[in-house]
Coordinates of N, CA, C and O in Angstrom, one line a residue:
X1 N -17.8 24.0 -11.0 CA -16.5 24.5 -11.0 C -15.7 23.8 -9.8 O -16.1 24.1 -8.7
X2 N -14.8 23.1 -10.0 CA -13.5 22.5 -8.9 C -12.6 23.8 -8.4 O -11.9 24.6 -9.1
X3 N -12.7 23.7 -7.2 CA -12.7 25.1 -6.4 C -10.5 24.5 -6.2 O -9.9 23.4 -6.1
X4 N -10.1 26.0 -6.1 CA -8.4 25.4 -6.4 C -7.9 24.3 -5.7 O -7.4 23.3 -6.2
X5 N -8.3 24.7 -4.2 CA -8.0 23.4 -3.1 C -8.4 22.2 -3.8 O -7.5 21.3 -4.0
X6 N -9.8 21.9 -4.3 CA -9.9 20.5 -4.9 C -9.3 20.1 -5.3 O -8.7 19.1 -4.9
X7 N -9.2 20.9 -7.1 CA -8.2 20.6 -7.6 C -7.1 20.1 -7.5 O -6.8 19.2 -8.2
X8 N -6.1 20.7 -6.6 CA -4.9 20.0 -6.0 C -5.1 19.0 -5.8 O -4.6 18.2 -6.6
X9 N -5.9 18.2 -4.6 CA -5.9 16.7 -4.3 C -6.6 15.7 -5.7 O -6.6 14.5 -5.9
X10 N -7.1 16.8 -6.6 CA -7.1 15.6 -8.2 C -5.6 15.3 -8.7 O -5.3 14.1 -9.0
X11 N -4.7 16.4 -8.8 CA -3.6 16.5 -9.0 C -2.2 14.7 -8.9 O -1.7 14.4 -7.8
X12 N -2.1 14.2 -9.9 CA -1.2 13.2 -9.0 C 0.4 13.1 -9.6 O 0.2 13.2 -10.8
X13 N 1.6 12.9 -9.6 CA 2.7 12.9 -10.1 C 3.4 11.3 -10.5 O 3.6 10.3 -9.8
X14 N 3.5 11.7 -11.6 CA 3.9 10.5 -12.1 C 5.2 10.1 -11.4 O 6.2 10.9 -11.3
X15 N 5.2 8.5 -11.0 CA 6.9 8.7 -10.0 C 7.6 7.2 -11.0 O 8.8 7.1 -11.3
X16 N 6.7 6.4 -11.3 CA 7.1 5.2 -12.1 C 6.6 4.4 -13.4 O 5.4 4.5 -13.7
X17 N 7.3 3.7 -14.2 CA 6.1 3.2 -15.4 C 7.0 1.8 -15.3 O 8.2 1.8 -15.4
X18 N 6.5 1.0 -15.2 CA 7.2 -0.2 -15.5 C 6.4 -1.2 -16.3 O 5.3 -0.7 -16.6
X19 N 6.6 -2.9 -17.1 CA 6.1 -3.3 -18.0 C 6.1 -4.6 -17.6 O 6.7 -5.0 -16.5
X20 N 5.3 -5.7 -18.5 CA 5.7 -6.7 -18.0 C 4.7 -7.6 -19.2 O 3.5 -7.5 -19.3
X21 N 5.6 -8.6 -20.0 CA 4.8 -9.6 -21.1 C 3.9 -10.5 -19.5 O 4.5 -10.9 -18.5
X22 N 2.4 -10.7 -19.8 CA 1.7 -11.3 -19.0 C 1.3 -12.4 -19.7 O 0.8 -12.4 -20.8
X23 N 1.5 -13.5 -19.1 CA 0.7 -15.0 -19.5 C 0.0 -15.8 -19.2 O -1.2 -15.5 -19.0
X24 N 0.4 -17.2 -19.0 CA -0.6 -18.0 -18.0 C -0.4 -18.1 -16.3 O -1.1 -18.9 -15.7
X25 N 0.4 -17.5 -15.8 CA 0.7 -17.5 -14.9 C 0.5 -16.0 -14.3 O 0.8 -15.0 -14.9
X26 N -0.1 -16.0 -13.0 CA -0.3 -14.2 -12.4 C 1.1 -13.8 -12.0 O 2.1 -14.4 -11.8
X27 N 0.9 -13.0 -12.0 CA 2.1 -11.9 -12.3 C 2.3 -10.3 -11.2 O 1.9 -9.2 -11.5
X28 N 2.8 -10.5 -10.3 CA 2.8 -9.2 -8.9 C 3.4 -8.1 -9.3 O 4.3 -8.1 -10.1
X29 N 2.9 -7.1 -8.9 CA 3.5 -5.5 -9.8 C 4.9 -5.9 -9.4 O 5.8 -5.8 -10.2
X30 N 5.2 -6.3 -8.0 CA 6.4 -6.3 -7.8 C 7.7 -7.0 -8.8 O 8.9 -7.0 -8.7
X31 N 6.8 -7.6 -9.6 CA 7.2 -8.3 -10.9 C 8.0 -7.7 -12.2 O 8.9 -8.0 -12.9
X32 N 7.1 -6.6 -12.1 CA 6.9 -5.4 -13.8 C 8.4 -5.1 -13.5 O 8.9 -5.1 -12.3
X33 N 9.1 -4.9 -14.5 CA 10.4 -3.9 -15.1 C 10.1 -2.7 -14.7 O 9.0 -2.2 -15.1
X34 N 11.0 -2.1 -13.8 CA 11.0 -1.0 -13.4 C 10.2 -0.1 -12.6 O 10.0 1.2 -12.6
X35 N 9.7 -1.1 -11.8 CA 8.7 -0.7 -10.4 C 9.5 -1.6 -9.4 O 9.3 -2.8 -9.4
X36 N 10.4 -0.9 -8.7 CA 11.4 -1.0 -7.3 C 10.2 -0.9 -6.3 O 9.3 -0.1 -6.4
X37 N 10.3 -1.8 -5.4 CA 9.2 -1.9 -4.4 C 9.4 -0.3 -3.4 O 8.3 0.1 -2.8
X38 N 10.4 0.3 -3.3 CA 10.3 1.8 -2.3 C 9.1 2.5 -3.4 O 8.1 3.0 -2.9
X39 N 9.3 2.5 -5.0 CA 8.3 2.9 -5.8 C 7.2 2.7 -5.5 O 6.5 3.7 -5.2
X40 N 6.6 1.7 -5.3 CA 5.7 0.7 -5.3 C 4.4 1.4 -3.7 O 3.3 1.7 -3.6
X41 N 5.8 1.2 -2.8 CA 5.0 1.8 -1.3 C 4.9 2.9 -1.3 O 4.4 3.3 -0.3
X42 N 5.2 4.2 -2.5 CA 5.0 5.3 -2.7 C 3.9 5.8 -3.2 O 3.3 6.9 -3.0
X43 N 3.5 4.8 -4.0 CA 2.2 5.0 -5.4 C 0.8 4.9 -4.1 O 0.6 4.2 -3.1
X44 N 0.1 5.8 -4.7 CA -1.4 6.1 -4.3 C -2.2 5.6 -5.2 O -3.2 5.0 -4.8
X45 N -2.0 5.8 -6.7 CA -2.9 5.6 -7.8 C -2.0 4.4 -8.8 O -0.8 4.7 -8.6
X46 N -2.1 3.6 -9.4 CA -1.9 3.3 -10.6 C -2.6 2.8 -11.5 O -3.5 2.0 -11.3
X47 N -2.3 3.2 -13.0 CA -2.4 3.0 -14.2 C -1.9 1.9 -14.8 O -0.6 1.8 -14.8
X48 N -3.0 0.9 -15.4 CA -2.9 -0.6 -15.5 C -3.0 -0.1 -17.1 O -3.7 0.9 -17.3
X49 N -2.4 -0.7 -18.2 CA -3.2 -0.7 -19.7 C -2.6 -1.9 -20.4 O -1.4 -2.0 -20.8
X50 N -3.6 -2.7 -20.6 CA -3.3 -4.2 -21.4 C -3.2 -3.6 -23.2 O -4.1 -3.5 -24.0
X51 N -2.1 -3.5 -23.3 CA -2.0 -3.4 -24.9 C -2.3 -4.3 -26.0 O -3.1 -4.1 -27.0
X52 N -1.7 -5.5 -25.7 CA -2.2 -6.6 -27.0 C -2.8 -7.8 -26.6 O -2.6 -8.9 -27.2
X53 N -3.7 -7.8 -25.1 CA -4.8 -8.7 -25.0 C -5.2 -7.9 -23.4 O -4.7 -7.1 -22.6
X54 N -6.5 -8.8 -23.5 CA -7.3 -8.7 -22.5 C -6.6 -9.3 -21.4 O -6.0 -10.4 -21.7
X55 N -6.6 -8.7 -20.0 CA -6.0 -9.3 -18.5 C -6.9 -9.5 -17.2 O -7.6 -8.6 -16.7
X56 N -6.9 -10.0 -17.0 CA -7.8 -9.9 -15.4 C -7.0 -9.6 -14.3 O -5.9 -10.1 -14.2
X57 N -7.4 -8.6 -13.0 CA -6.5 -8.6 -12.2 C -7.1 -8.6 -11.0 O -8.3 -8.2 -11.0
X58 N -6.5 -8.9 -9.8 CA -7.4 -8.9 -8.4 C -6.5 -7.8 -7.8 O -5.4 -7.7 -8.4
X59 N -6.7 -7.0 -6.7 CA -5.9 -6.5 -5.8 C -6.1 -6.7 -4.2 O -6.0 -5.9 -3.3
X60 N -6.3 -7.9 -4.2 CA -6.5 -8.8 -2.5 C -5.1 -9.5 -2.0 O -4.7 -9.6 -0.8
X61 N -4.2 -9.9 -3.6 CA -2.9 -10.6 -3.2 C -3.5 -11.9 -3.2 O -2.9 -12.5 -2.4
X62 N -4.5 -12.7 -3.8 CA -4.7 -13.5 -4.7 C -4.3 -13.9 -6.7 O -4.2 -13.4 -7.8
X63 N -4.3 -14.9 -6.2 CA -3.8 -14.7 -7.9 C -5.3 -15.1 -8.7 O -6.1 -15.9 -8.4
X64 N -5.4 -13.8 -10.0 CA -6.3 -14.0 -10.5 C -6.4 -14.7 -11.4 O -5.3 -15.0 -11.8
X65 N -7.6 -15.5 -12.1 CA -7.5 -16.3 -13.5 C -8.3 -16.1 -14.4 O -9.2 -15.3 -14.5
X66 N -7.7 -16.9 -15.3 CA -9.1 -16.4 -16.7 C -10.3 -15.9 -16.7 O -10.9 -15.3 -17.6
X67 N -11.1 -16.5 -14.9 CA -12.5 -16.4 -15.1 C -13.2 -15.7 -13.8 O -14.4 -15.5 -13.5
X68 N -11.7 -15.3 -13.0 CA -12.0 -14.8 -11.8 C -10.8 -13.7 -11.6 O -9.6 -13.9 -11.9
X69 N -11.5 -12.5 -11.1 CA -10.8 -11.4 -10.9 C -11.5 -10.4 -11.9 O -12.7 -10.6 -12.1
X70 N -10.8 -9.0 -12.5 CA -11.5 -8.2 -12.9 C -11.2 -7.4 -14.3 O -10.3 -6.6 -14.2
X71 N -11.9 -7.5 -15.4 CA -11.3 -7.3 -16.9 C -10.4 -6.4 -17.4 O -10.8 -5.4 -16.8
X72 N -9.6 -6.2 -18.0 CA -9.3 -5.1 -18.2 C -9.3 -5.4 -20.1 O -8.6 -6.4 -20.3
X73 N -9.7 -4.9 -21.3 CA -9.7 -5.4 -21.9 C -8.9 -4.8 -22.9 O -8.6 -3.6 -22.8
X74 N -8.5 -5.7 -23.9 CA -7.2 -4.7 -24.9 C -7.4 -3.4 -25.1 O -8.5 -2.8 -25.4
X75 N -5.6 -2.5 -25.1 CA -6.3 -1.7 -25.7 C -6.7 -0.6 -24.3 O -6.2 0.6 -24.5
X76 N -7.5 -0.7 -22.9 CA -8.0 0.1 -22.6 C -7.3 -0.2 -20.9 O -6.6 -1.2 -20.7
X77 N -7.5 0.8 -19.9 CA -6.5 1.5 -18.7 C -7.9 1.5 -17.7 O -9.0 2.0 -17.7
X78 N -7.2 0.8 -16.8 CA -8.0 1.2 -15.8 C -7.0 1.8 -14.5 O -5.8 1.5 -14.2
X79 N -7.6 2.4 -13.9 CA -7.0 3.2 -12.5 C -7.2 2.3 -11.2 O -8.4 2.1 -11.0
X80 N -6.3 1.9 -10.2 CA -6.0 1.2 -9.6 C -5.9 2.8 -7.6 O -4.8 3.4 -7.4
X81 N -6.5 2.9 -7.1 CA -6.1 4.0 -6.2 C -6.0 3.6 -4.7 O -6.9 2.9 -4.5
X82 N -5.2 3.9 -3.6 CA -5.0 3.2 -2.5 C -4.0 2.1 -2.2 O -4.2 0.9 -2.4
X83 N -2.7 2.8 -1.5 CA -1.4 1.9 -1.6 C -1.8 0.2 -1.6 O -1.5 -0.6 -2.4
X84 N -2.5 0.2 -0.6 CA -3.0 -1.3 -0.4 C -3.5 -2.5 -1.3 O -3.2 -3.7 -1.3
X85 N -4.4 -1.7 -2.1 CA -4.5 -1.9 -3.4 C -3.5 -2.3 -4.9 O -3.6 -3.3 -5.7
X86 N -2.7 -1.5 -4.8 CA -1.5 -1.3 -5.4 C -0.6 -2.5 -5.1 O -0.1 -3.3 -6.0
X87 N -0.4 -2.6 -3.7 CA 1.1 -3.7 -3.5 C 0.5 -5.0 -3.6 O 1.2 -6.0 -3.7
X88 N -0.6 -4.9 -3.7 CA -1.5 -6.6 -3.8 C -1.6 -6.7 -5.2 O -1.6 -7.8 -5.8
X89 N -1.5 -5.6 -5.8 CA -1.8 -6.1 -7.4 C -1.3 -6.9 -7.9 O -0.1 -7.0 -7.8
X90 N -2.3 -8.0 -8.8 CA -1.6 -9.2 -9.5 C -2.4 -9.3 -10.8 O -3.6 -9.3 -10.5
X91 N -2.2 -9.3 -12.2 CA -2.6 -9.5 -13.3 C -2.7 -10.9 -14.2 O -1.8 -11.6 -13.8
X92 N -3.2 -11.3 -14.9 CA -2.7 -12.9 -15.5 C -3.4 -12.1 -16.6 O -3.9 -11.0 -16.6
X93 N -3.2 -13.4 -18.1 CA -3.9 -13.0 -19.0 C -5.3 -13.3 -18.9 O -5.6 -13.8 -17.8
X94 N -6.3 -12.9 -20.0 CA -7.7 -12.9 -19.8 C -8.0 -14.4 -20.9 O -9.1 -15.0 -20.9
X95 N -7.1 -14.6 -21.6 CA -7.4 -15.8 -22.6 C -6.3 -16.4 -23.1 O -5.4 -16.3 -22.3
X96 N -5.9 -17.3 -24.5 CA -4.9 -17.5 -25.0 C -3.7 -17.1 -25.6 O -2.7 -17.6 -26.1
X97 N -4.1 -15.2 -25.2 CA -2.7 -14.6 -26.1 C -2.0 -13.8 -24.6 O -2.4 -13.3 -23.6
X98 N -1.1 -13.9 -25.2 CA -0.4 -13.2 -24.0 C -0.7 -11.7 -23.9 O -1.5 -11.4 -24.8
X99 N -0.4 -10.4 -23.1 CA -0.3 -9.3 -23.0 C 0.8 -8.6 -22.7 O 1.6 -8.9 -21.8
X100 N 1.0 -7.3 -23.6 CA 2.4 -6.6 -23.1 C 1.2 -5.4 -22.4 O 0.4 -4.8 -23.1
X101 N 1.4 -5.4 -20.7 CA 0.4 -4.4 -19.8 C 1.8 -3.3 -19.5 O 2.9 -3.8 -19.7
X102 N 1.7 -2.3 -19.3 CA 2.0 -1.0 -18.4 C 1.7 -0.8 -17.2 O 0.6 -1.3 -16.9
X103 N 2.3 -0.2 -16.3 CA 1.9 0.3 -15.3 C 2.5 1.7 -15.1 O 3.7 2.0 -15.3
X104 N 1.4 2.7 -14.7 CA 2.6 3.8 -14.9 C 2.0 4.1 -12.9 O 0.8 4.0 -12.6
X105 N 2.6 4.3 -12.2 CA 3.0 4.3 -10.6 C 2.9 6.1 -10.2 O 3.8 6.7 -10.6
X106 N 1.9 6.8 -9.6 CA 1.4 8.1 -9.1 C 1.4 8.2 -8.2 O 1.1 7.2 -7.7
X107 N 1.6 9.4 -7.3 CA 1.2 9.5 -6.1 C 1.0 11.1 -5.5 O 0.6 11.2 -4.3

């Protein structure tokens, strides 16, 4: 059992969701439709989800590529946590088809 106190620090509030068609080229959250960078330095957690293809992404503030960085594969969300993390994020696609990804921005 998660004792209430814990609980709370599970707890996170959604503050942003922004979008962005990904292609051959990497792509900075600061990029996505409707993630304003005050947003951006606010977020502790974000929610990555590549809808109609596979993406790779790094969070060093390198740009990732087809065959370097880290999968995220159609279809599925991975959680991104730690501002630093966050403002470095960069995505590209994972192959030949482009991706429409999400970001939804927590903190």
């Amino acid at each position: 059992m998660v004792a209430s106190a814990d609980f709370q620090a599970l707890v996170t509030n959604d503050i942003a969701r922004g979008y962005a068609t990904v292609s051959s080229s990497a792509v900075a959250i600061s990029s996505f439709t409707g993630l304003a960078a005050a947003l951006i330095a606010r977020a502790n957690v974000a929610k990555i989800t590549a809808r109609t293809a596979g993406v790779m992404y790094l969070t060093t503030g390198n740009d990732p590529t087809a065959t370097v960085g880290h999968l995220i594969a159609q279809n599925a969300t991975v959680e991104i946590v730690g501002q630093n993390n966050i403002a470095n994020l960069k995505v590209i696609r994972e192959a030949s088809t482009d991706s429409e990804v999400t970001i939804t921005l927590s903190e």
